[in-house]
mmCIF file of C-alpha atoms in Angstrom:
data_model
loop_
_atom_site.group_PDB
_atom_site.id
_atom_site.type_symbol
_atom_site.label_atom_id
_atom_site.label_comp_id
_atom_site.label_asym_id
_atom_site.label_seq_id
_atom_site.Cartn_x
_atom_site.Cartn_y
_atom_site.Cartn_z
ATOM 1 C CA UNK A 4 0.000 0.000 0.000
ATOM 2 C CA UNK A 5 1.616 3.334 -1.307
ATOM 3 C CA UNK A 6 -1.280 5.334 0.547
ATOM 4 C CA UNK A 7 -0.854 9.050 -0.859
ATOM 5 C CA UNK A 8 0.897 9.815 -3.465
ATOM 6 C CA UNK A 9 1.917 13.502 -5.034
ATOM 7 C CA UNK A 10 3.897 14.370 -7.962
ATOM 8 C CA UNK A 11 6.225 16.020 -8.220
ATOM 9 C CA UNK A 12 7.256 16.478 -4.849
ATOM 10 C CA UNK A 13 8.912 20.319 -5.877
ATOM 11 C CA UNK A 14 8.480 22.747 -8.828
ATOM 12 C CA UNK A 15 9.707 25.936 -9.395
ATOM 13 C CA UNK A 16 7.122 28.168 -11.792
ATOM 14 C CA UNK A 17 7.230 31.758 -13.786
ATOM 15 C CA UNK A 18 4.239 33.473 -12.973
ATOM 16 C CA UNK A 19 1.548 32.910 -15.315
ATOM 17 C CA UNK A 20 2.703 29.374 -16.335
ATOM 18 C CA UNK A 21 0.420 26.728 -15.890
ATOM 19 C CA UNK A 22 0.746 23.377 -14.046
ATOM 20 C CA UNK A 23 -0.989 20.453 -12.517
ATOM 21 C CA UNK A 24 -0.496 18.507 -9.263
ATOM 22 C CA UNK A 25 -1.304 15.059 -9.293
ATOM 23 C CA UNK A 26 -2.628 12.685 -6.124
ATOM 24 C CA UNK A 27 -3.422 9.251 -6.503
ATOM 25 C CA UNK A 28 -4.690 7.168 -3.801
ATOM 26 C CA UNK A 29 -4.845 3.056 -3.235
ATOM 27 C CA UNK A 30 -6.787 2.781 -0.282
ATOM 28 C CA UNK A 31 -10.365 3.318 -2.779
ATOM 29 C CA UNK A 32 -10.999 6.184 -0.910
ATOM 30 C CA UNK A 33 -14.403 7.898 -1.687
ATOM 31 C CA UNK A 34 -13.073 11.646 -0.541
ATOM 32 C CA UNK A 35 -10.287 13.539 -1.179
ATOM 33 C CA UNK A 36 -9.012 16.864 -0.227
ATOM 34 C CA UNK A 37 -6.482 19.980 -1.769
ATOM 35 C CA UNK A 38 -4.777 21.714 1.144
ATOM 36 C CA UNK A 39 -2.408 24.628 1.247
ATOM 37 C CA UNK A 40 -0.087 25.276 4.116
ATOM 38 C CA UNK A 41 1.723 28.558 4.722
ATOM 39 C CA UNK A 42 3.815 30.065 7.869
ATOM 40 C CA UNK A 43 1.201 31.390 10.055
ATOM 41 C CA UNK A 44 -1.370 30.799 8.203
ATOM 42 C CA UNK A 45 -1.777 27.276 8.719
ATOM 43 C CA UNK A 46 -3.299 24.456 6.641
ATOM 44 C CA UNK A 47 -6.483 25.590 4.329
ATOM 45 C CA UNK A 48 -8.812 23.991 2.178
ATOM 46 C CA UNK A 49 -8.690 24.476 -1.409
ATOM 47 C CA UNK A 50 -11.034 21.834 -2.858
ATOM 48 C CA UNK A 51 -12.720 18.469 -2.152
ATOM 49 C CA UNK A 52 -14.429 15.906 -4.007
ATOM 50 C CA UNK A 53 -17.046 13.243 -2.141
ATOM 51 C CA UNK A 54 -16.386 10.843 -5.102
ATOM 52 C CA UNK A 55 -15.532 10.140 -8.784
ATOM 53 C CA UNK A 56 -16.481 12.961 -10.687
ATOM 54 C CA UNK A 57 -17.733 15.209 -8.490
ATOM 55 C CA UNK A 58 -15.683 18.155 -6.647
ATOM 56 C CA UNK A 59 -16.193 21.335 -4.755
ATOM 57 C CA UNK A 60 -14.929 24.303 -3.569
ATOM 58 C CA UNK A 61 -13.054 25.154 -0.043
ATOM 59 C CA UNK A 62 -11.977 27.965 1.714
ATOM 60 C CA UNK A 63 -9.297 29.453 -0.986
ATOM 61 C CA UNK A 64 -10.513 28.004 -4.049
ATOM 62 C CA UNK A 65 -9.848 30.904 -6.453
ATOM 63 C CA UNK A 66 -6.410 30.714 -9.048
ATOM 64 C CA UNK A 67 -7.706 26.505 -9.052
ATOM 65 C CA UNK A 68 -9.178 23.975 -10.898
ATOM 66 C CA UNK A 69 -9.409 20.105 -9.916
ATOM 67 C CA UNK A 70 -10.900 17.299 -11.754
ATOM 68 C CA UNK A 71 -11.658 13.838 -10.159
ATOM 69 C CA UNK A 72 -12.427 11.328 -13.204
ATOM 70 C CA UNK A 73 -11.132 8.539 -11.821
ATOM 71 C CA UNK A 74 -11.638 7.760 -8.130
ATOM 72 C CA UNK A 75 -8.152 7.094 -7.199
ATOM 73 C CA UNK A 76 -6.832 10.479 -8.476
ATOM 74 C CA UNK A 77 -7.471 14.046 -7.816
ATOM 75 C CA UNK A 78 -5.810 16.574 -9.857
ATOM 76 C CA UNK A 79 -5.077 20.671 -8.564
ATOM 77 C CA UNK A 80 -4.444 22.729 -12.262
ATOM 78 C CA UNK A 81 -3.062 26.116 -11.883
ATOM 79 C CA UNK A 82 -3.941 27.980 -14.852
ATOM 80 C CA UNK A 83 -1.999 31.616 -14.634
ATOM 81 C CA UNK A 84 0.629 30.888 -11.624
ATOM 82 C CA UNK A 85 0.612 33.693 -9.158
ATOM 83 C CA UNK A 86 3.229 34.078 -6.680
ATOM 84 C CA UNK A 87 0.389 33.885 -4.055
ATOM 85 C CA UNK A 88 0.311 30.698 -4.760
ATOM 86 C CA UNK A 89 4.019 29.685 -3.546
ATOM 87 C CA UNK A 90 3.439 27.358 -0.821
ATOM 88 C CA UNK A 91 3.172 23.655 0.309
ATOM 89 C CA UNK A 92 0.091 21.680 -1.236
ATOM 90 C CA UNK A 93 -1.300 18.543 0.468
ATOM 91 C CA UNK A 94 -3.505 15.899 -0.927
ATOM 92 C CA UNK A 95 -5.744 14.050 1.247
ATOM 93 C CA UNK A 96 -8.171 11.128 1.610
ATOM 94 C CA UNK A 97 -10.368 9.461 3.594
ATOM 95 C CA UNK A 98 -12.881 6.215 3.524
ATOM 96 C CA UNK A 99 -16.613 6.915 3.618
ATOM 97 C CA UNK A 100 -16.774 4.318 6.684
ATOM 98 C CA UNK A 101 -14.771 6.599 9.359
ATOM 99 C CA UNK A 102 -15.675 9.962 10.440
ATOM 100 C CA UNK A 103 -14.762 12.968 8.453
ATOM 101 C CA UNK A 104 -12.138 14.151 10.316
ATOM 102 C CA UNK A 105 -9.820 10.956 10.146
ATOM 103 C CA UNK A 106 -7.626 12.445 6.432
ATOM 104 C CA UNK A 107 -4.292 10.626 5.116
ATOM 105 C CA UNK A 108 -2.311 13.222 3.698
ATOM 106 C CA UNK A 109 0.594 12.870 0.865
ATOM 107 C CA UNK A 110 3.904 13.728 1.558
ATOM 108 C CA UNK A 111 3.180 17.226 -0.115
ATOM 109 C CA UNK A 112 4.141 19.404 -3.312
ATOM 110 C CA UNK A 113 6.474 22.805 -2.820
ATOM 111 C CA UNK A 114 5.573 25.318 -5.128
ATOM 112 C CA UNK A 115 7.533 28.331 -5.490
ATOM 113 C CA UNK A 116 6.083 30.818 -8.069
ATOM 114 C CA UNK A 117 8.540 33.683 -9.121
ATOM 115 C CA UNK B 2 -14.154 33.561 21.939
ATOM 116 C CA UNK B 3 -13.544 29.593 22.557
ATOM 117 C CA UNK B 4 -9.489 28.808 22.568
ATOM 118 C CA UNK B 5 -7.706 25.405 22.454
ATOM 119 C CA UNK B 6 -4.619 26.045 24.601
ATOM 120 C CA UNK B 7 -1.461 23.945 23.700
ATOM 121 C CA UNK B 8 2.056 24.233 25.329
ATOM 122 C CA UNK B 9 4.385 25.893 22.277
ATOM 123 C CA UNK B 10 7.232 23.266 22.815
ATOM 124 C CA UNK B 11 7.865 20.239 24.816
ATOM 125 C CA UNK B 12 11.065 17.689 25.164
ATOM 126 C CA UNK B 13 10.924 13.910 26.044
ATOM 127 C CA UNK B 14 13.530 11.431 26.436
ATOM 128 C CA UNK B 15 14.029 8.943 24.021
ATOM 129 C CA UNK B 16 11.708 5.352 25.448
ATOM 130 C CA UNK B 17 10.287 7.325 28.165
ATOM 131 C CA UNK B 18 6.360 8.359 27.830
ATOM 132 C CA UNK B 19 5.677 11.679 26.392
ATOM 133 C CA UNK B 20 2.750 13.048 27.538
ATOM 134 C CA UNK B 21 1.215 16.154 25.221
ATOM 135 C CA UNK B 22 -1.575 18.561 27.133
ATOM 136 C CA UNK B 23 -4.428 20.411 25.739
ATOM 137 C CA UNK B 24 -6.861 22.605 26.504
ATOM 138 C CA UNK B 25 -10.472 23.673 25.515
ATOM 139 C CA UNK B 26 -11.735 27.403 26.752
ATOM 140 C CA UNK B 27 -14.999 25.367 26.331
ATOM 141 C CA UNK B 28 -16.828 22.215 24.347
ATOM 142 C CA UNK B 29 -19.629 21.324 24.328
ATOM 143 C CA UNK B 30 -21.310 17.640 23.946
ATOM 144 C CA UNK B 31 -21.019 17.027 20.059
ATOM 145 C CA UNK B 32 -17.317 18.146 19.703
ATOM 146 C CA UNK B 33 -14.809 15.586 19.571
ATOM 147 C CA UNK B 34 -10.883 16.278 20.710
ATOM 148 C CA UNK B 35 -8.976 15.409 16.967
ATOM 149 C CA UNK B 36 -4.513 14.500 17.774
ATOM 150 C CA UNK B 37 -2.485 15.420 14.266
ATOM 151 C CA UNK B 38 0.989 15.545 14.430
ATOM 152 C CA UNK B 39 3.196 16.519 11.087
ATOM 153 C CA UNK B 40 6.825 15.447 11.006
ATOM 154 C CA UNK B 41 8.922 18.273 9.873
ATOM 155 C CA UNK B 42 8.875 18.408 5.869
ATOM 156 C CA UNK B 43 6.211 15.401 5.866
ATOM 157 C CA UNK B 44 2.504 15.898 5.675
ATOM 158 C CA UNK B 45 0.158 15.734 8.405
ATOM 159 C CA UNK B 46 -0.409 12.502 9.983
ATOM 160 C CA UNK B 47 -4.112 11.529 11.771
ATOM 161 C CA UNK B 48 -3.191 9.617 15.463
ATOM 162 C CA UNK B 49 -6.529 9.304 17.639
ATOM 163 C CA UNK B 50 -9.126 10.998 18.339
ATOM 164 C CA UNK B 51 -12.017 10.857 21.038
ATOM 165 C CA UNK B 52 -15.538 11.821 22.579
ATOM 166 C CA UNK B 53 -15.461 11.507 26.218
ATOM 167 C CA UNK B 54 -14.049 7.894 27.077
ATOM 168 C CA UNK B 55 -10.186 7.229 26.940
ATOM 169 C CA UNK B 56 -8.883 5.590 23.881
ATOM 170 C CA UNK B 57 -5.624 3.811 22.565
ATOM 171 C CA UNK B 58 -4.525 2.622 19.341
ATOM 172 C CA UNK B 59 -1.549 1.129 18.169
ATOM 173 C CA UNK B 60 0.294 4.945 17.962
ATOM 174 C CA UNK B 61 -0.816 6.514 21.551
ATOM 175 C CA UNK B 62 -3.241 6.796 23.897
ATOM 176 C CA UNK B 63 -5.288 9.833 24.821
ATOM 177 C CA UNK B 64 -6.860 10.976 28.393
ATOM 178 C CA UNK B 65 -9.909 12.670 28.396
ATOM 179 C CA UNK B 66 -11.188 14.526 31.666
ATOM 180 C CA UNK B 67 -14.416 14.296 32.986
ATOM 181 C CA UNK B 68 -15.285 17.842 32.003
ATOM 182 C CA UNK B 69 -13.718 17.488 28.688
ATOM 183 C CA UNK B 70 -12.347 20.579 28.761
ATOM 184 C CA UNK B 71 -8.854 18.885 28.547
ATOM 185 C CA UNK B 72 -6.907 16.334 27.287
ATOM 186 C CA UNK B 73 -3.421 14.352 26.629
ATOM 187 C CA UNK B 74 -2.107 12.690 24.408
ATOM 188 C CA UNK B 75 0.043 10.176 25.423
ATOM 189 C CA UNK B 76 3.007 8.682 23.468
ATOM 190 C CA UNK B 77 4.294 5.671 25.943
ATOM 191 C CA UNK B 78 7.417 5.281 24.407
ATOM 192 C CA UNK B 79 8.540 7.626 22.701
ATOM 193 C CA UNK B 80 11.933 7.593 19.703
ATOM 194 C CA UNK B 81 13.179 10.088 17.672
ATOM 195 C CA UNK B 82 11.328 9.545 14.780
ATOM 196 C CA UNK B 83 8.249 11.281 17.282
ATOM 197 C CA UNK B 84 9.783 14.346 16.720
ATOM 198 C CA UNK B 85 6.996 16.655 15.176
ATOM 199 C CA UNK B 86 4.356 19.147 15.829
ATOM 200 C CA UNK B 87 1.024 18.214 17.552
ATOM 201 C CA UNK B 88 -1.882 19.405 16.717
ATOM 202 C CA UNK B 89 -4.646 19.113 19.093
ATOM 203 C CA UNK B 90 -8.199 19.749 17.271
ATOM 204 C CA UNK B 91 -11.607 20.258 19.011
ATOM 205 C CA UNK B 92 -14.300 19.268 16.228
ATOM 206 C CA UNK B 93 -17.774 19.629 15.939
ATOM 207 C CA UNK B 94 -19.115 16.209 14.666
ATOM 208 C CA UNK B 95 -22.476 17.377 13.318
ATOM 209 C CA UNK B 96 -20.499 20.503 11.361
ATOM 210 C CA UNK B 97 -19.251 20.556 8.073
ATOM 211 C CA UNK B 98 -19.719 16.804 6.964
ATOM 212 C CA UNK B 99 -16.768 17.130 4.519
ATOM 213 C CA UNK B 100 -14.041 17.447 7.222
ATOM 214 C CA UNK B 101 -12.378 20.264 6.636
ATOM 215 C CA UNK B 102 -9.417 20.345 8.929
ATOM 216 C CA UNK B 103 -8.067 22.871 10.691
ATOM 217 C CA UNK B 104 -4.827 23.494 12.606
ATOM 218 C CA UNK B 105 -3.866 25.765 15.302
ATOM 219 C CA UNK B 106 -0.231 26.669 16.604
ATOM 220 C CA UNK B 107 0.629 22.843 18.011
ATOM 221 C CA UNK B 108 3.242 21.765 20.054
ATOM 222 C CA UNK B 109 6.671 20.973 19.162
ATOM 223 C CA UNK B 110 7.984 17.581 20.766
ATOM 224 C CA UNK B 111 11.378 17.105 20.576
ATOM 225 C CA UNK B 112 12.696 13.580 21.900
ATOM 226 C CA UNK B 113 16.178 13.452 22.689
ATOM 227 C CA UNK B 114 18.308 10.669 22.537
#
């Protein structure tokens, strides 16, 4: 069992290039979650999806897009890089059958946007 | 304003029983106490969590008072690789049904050989 995966683990972007994050899961997790994490600011929600081809929005969901067409991955597109968007991104799952609150995060993405 | 009070730093010696504090300004009945911990440079990492009644899994244990207002974590034998921040979460289990989580400041444990 791999658990969480991300790729790549670090990128370096101009702003206004474009990029996508990739998380794949093997535990047939129904959710899965986009985080951010930033000094002080702690960890926030970008977007979520409840299952295969459905998603929604977080907290901080403008500057993304994610798609979730196959239930083991979620993908987090940056259209237009900003360098707001330099942090540390965290993908996240959980089973249907435990409460909400019980997430298995990835090892995490660092994007630095220049 | 309800707080969740967590010591900013603690230290432990390695295979000795580190045991983490926290804090609730107030909670009421449907809010469960949440234990995180990230590693540095890893991503977070669930551990336990609990209602009212002590629990234990095969990571730690974690001691809930009567009043629920606090708790600990407790880590009974602790090694190096338990170095992290913990994150001690007070969570409303009828809230937002997608589980967004939510981290405060945490408390750095440092086990020393």
């Amino acid at each position: 069992n791999a658990g969480v995966t991300q790729t790549p683990k670090f990128r370096v972007l101009k702003t206004g290039q474009s990029m996508t994050l990739l998380c794949a899961q093997d535990m047939n997790h129904e959710y899965m979650y986009w985080y951010r994490q930033d000094p002080g600011m702690g960890l926030r929600l970008i977007h979520y999806s409840v299952g295969e081809g459905t998603t929604a929005k977080g907290e901080v969901p403008d500057g993304y897009n994610v798609s979730r067409l196959k239930k083991q991955n979620f993908l987090l597109g940056l259209e237009s890089a900003a360098p707001s968007q330099t942090s540390v991104y965290f993908c996240a799952s959980r089973t249907s059958q435990t409460g909400p609150y019980e997430q298995y995060f990835g090892p995490g993405t660092r994007l630095t946007v220049t | 304003d309800a707080k969740t009070t967590q010591p900013p730093s603690m230290d432990c010696a390695e295979g000795r029983a580190a045991n983490l504090p926290c804090n609730h300004s107030t909670i009421s009945g449907n809010e469960y106490v949440y234990w995180y911990r990230q590693i540095h440079s890893q991503g977070p990492q669930y551990i336990i969590h609990g209602l009212k009644n002590n629990e234990t899994n095969e990571m730690a244990s974690l001691i809930i008072t009567e009043d629920r207002k606090s708790s600990t974590l407790i880590l009974p034998h602790a090694t190096l690789r338990d170095t992290a921040v913990y994150y001690c979460l007070k969570i409303n289990a009828g809230g937002t049904s997608y589980g967004k989580l939510t981290f405060g400041q945490g408390t750095i444990l440092t086990v020393h050989p």
